[in-house]
PDB file of C-alpha atoms and ligand atoms in Angstrom:
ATOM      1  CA  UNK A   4       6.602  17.041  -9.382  1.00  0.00           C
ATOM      2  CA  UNK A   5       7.802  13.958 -11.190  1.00  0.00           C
ATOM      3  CA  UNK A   6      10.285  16.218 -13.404  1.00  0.00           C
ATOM      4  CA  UNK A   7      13.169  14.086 -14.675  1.00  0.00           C
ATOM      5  CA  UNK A   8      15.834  15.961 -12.734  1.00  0.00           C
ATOM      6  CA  UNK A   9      14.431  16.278  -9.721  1.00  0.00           C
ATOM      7  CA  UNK A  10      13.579  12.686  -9.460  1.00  0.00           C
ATOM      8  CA  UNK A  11      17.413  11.522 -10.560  1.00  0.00           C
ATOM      9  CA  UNK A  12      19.014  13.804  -8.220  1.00  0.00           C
ATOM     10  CA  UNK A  13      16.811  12.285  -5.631  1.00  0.00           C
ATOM     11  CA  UNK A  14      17.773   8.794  -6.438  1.00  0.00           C
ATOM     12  CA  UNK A  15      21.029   9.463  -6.640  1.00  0.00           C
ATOM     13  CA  UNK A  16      20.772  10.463  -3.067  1.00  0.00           C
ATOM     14  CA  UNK A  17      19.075   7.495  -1.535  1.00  0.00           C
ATOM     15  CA  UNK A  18      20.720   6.361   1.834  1.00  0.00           C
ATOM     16  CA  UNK A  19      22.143   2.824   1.880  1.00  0.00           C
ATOM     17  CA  UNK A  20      21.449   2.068   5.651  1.00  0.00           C
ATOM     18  CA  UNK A  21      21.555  -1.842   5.778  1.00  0.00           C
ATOM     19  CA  UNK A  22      18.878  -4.211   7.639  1.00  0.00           C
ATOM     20  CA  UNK A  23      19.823  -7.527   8.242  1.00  0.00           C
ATOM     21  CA  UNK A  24      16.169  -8.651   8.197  1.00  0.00           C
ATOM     22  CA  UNK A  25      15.561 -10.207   5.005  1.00  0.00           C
ATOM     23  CA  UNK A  26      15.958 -13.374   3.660  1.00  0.00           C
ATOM     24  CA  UNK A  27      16.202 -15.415   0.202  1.00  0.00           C
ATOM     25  CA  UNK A  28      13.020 -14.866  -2.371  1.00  0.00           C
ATOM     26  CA  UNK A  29      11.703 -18.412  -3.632  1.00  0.00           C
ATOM     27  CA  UNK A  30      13.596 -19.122  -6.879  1.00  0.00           C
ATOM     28  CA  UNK A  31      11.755 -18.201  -9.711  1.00  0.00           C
ATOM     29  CA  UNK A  32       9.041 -15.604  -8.011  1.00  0.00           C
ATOM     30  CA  UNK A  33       8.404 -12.731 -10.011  1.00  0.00           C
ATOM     31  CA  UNK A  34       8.339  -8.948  -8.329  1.00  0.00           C
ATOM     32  CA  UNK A  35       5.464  -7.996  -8.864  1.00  0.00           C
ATOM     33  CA  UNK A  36       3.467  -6.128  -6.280  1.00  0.00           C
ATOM     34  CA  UNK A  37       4.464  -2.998  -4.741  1.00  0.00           C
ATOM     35  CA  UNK A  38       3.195  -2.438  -0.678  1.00  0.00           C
ATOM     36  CA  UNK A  39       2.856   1.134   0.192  1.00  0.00           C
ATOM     37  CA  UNK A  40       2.901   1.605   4.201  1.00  0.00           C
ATOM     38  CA  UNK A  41       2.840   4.213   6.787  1.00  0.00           C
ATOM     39  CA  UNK A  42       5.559   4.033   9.811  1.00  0.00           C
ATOM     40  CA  UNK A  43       3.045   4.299  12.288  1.00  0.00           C
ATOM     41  CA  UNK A  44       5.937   5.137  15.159  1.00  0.00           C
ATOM     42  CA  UNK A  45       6.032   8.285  16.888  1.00  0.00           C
ATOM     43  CA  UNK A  46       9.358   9.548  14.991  1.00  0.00           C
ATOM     44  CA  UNK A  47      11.073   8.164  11.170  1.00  0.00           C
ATOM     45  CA  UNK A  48      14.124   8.065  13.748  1.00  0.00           C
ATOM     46  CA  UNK A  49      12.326   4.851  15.812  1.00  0.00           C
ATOM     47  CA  UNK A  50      10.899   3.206  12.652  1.00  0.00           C
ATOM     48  CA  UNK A  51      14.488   2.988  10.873  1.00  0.00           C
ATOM     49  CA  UNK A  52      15.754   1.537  13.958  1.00  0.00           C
ATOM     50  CA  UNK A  53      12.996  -1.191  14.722  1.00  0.00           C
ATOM     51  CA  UNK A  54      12.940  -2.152  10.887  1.00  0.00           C
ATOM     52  CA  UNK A  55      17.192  -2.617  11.371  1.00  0.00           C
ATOM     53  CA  UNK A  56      16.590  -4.131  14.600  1.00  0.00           C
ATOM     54  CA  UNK A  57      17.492  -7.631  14.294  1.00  0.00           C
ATOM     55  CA  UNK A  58      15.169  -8.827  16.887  1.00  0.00           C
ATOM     56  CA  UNK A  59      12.643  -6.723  15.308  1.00  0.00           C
ATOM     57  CA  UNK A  60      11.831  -9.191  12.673  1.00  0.00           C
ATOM     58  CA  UNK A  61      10.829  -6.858  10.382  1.00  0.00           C
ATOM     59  CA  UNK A  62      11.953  -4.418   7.707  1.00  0.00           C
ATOM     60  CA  UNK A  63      11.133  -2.905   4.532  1.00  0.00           C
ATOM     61  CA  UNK A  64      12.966  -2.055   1.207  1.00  0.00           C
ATOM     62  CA  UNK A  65      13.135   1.162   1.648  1.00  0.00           C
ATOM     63  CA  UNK A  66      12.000   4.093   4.134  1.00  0.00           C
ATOM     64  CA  UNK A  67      11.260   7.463   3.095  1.00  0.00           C
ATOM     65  CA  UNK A  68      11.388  10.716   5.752  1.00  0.00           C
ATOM     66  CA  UNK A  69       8.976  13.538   5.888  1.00  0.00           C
ATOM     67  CA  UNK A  70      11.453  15.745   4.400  1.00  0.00           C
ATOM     68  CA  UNK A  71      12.012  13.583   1.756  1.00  0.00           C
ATOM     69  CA  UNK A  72      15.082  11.388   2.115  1.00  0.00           C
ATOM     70  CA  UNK A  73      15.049   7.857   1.017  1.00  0.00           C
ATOM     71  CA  UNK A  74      16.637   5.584   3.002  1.00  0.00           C
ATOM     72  CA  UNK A  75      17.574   1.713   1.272  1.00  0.00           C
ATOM     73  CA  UNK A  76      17.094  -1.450   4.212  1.00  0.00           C
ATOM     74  CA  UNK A  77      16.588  -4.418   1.947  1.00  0.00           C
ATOM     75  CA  UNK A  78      17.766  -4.965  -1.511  1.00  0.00           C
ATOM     76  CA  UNK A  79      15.196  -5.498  -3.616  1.00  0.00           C
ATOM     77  CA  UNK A  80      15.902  -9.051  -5.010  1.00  0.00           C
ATOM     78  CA  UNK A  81      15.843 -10.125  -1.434  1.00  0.00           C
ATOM     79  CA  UNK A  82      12.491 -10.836   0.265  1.00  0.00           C
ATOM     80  CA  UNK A  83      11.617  -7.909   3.194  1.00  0.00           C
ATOM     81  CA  UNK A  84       9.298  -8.396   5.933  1.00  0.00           C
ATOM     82  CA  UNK A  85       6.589  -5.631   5.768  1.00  0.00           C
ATOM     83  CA  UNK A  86       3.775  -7.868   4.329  1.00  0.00           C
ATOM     84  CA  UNK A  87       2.794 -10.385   7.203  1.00  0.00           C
ATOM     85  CA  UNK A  88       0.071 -12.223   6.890  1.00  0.00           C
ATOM     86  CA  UNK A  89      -2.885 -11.321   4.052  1.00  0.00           C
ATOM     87  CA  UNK A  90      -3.334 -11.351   0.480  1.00  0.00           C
ATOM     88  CA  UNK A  91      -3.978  -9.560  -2.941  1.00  0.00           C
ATOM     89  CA  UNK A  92      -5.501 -11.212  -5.957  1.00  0.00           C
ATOM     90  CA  UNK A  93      -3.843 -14.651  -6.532  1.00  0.00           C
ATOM     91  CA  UNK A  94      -1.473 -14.258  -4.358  1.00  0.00           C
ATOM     92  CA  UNK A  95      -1.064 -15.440  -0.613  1.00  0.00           C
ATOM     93  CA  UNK A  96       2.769 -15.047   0.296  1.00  0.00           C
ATOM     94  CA  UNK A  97       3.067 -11.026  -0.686  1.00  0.00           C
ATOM     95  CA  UNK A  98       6.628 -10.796   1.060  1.00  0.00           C
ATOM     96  CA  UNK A  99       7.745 -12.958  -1.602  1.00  0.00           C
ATOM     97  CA  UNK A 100       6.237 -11.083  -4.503  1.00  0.00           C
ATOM     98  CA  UNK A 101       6.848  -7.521  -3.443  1.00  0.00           C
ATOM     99  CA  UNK A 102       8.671  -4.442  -3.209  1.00  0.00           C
ATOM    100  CA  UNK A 103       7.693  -2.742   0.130  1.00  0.00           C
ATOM    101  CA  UNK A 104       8.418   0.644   1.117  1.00  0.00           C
ATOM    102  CA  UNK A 105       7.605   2.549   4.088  1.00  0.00           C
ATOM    103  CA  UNK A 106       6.644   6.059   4.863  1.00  0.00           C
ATOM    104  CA  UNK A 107       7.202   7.871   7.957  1.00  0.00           C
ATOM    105  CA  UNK A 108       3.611   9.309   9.513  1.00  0.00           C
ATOM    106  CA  UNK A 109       2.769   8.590  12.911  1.00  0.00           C
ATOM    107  CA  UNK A 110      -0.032   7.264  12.068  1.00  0.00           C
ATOM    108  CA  UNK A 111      -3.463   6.746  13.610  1.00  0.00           C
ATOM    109  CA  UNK A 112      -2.101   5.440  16.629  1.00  0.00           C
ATOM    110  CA  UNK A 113       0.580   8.836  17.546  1.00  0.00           C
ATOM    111  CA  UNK A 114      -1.528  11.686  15.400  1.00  0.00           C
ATOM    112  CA  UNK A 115      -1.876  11.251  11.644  1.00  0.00           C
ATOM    113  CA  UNK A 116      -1.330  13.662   9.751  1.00  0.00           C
ATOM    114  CA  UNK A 117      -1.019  14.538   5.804  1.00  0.00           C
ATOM    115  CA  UNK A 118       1.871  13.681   4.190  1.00  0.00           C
ATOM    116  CA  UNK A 119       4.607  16.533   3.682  1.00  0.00           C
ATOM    117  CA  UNK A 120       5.019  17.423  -0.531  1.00  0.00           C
ATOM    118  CA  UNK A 121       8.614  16.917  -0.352  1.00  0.00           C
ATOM    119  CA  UNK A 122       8.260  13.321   0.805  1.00  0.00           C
ATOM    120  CA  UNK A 123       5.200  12.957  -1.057  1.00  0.00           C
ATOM    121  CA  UNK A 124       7.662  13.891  -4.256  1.00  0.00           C
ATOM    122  CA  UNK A 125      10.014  11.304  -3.204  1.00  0.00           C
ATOM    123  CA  UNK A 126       7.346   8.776  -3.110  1.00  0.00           C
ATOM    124  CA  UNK A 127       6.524   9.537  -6.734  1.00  0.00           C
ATOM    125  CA  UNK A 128      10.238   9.404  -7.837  1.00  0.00           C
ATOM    126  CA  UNK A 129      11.107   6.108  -5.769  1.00  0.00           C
ATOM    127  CA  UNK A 130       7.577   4.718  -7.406  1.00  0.00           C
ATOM    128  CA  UNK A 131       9.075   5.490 -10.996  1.00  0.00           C
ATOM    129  CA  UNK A 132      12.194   3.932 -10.651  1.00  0.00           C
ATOM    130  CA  UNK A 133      11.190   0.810  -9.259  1.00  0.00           C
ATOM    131  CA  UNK A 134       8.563   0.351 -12.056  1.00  0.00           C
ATOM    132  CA  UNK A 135      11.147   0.913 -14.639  1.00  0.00           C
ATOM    133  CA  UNK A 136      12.905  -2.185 -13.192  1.00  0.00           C
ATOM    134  CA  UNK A 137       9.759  -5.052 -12.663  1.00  0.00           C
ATOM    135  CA  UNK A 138       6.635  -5.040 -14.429  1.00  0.00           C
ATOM    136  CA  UNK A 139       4.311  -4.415 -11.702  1.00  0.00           C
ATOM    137  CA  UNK A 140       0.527  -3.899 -12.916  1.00  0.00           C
ATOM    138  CA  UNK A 141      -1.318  -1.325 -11.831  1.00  0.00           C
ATOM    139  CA  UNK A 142      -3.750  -2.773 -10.051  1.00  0.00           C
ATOM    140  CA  UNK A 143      -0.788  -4.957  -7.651  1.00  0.00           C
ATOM    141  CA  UNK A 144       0.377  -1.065  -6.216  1.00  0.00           C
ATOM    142  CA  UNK A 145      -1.146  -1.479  -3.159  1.00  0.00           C
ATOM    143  CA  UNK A 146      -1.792  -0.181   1.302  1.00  0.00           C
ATOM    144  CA  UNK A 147      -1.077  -2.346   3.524  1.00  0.00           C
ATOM    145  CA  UNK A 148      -4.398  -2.113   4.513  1.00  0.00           C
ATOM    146  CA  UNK A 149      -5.963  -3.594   0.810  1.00  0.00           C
ATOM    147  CA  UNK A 150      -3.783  -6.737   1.836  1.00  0.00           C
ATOM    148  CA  UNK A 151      -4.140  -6.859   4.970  1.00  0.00           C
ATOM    149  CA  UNK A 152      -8.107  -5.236   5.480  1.00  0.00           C
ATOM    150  CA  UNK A 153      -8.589  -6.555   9.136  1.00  0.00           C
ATOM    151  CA  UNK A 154      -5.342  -5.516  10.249  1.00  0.00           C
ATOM    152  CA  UNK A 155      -4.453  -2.587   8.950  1.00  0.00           C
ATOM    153  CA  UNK A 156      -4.751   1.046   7.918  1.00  0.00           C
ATOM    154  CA  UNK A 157      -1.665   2.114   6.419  1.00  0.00           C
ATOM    155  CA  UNK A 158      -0.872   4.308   4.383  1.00  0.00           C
ATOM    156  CA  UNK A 159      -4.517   5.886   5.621  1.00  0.00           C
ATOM    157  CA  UNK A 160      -6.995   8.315   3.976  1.00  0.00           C
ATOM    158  CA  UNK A 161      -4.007  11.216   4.059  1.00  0.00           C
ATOM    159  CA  UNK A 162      -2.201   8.946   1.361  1.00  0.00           C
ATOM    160  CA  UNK A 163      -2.327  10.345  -2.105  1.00  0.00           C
ATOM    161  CA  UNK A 164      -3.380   8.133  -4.750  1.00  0.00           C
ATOM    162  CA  UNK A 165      -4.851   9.998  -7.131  1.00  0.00           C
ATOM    163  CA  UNK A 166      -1.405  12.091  -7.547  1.00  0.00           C
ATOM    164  CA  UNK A 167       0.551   8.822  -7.940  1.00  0.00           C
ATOM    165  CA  UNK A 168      -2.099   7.888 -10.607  1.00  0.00           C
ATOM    166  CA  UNK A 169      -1.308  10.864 -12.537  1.00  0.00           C
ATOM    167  CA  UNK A 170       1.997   9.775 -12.807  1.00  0.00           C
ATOM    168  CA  UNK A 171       1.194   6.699 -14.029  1.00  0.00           C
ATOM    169  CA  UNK A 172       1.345   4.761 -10.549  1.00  0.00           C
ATOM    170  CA  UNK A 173      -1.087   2.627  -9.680  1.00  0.00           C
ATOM    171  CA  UNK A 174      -5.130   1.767 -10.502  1.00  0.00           C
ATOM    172  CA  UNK A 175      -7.741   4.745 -10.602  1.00  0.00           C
ATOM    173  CA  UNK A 176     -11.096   5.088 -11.759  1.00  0.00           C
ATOM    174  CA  UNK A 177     -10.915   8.249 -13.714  1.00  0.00           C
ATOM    175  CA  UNK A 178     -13.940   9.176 -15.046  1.00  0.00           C
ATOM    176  CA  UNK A 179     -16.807   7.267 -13.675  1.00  0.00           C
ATOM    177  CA  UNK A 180     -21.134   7.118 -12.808  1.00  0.00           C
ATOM    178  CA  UNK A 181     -22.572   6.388  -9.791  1.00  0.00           C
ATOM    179  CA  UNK A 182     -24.353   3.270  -9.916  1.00  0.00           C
ATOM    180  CA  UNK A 183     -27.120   1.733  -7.061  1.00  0.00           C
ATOM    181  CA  UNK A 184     -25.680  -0.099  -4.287  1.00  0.00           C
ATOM    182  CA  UNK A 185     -25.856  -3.686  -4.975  1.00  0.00           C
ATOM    183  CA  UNK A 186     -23.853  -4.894  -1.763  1.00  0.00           C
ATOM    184  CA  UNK A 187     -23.289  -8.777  -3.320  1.00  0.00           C
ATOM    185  CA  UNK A 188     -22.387  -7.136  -6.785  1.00  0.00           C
ATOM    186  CA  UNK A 189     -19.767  -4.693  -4.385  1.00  0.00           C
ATOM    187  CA  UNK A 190     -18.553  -7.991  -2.761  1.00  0.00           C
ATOM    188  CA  UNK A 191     -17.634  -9.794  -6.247  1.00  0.00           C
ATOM    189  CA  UNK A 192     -16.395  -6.668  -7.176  1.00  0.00           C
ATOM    190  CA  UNK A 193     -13.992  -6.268  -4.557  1.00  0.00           C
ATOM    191  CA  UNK A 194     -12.717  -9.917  -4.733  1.00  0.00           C
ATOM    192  CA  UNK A 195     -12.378  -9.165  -8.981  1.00  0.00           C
ATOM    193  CA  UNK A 196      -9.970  -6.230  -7.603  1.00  0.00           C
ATOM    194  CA  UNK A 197      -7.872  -8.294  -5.240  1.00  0.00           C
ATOM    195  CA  UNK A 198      -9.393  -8.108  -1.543  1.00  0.00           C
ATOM    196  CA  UNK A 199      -9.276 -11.101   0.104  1.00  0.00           C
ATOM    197  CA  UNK A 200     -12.368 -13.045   1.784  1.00  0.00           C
ATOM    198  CA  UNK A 201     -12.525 -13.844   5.835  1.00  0.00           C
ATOM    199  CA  UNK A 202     -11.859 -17.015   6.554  1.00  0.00           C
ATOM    200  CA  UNK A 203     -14.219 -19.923   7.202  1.00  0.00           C
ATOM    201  CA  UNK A 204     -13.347 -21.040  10.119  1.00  0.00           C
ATOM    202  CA  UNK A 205     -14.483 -17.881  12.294  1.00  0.00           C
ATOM    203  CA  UNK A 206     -18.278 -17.012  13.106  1.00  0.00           C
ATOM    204  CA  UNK A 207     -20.434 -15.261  10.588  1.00  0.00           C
ATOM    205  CA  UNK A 208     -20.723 -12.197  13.039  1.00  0.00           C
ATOM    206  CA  UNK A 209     -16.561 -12.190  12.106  1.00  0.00           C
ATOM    207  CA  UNK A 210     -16.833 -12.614   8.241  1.00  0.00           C
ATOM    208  CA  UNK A 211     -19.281  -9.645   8.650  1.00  0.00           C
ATOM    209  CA  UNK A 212     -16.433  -8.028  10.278  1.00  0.00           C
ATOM    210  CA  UNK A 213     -14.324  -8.500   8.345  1.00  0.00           C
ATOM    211  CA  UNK A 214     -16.343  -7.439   4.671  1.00  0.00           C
ATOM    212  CA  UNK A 215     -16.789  -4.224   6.561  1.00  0.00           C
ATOM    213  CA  UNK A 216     -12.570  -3.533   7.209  1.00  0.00           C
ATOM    214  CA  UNK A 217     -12.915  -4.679   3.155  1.00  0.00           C
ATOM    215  CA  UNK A 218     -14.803  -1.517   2.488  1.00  0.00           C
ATOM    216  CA  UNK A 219     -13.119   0.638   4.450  1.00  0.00           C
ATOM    217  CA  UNK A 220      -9.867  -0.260   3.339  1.00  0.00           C
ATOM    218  CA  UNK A 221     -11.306   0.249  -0.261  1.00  0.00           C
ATOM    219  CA  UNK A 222     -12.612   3.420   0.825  1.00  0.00           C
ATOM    220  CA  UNK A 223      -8.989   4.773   2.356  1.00  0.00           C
ATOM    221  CA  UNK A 224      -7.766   4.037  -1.006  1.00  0.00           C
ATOM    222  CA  UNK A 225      -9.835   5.092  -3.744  1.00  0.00           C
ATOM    223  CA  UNK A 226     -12.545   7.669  -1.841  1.00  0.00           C
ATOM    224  CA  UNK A 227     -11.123   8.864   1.378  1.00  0.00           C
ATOM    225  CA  UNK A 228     -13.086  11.538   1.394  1.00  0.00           C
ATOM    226  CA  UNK A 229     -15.721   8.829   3.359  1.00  0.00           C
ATOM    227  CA  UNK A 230     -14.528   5.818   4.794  1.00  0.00           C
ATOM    228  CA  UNK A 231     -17.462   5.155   6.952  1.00  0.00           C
ATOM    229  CA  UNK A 232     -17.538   1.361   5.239  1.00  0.00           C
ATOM    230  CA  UNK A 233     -21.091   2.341   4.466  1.00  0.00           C
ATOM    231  CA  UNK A 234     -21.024   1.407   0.547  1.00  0.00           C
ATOM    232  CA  UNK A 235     -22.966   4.105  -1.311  1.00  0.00           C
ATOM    233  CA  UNK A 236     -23.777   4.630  -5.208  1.00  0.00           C
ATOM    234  CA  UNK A 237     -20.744   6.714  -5.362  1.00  0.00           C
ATOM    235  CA  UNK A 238     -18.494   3.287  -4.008  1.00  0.00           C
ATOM    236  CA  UNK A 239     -20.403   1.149  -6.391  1.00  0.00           C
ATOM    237  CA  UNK A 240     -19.634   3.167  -9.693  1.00  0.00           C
ATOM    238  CA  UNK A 241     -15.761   3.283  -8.345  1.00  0.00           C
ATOM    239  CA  UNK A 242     -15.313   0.045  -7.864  1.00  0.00           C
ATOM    240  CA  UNK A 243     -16.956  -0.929 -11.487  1.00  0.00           C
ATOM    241  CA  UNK A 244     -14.676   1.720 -13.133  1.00  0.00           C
ATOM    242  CA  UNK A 245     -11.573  -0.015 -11.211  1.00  0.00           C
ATOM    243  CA  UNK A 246     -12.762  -3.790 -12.461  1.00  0.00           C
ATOM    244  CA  UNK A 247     -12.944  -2.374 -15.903  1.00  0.00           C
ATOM    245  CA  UNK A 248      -9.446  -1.245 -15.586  1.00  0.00           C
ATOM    246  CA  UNK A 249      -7.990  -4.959 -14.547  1.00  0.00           C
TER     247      UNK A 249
HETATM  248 ZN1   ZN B 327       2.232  -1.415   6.993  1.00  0.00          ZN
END
């Protein structure tokens, strides 16, 4: 699937189709998180529009289709606007930081559905290239949703992430235990990997909210087989592998 000519004829065929949503990064801010979303519109034909529509206010570096073309909005030393507000490990303004590419699905909202193997390919090739030009650690490849837990659930529970970790994309436990559930322990666990905390200023029924959309999104990412937010030994032993991979 990643095989070198199959990814360069790809790239050579990527689809310059300009947005003129994007702005200036803050001189001196390293690339250095990569967003993966799902379109979440009922065609890829509405979501390349919206993200060029100027009074969309919002965009993405690049798109890719279900059958596998890659379209390029934003270039990527300008500063997209897929991220909105959230935030992964010490950092709070991801547009600034990060590459963001979208993914047409329909998403929850209009029928989700798995993701087709020729875009799925694409994905992987796109993924390789952009690593070979910023250092991006592993554990800053990210869903919208990990940034953005209370908000979001893109790229879903279809996404692959275990087939972008085998080619070398991305944080994965690999081999790992179960271990009991220690919810606390999960919690300082979570923030080690880069989920943010609710804020302060809501009620404690919200924070509890909010720790729960933590789990899930955890769950969509790294054991969609059950993202009930219900953290069992299975979770626990994940997330441990994943903090020992930082
Ligand atoms: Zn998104």
């Amino acid at each position: 699937m990643a095989d070198r000519d199959i990814r360069d004829g790809l790239l050579n065929n990527v689809i310059d189709h300009p947005s003129a949503n994007f702005g200036p990064r803050p001189d001196g801010c390293p690339i250095d998180i990569l967003v993966l979303h799902y379109t979440g519109m009922q065609s890829g034909k509405d979501a390349l529009d919206r993200l060029c529509d100027p009074d969309s206010s919002v965009s993405s570096h690049y798109l890719v289709e279900e059958d596998g073309r890659i379209f390029r909005l934003v270039d990527e030393d300008k500063r997209a606007w897929h991220a909105g507000r959230g935030n992964w490990q010490d950092c709070i303004d991801v547009n600034s930081h990060s590459i963001g590419i979208e993914i047409v699905n329909p998403g929850h909202e209009f029928g989700y559905r798995p993701f087709p193997d020729e875009q799925i390919t694409s994905v992987l090739a796109l993924c390789q290239d952009i690593l070979t030009r910023h250092t991006i650690p592993a554990g800053r490849i990210i869903a919208h949703s990990d940034m953005a837990p209370d908000r979001k659930e893109d790229p879903g529970e279809f996404f692959p992430w275990n087939l972008l970790a085998e080619n070398g994309i991305g944080l994965w436990p690999g081999v790992h235990q179960t271990s009991p559930v220690d919810l606390p322990e999960f919690d300082r666990l979570l923030d080690q990997i880069g989920y943010g905390n609710p804020s302060e200023d809501v009620t404690e029924t919200e924070q509890d909210a909010y720790r729960v959309k933590r789990y899930i999104a955890f769950q969509r990412h790294w054991r969609p087989s059950d993202i009930s937010g219900v953290i069992d030994d299975e979770c626990m032993g994940i997330a441990q592998a994943l903090a020992r991979k930082l």
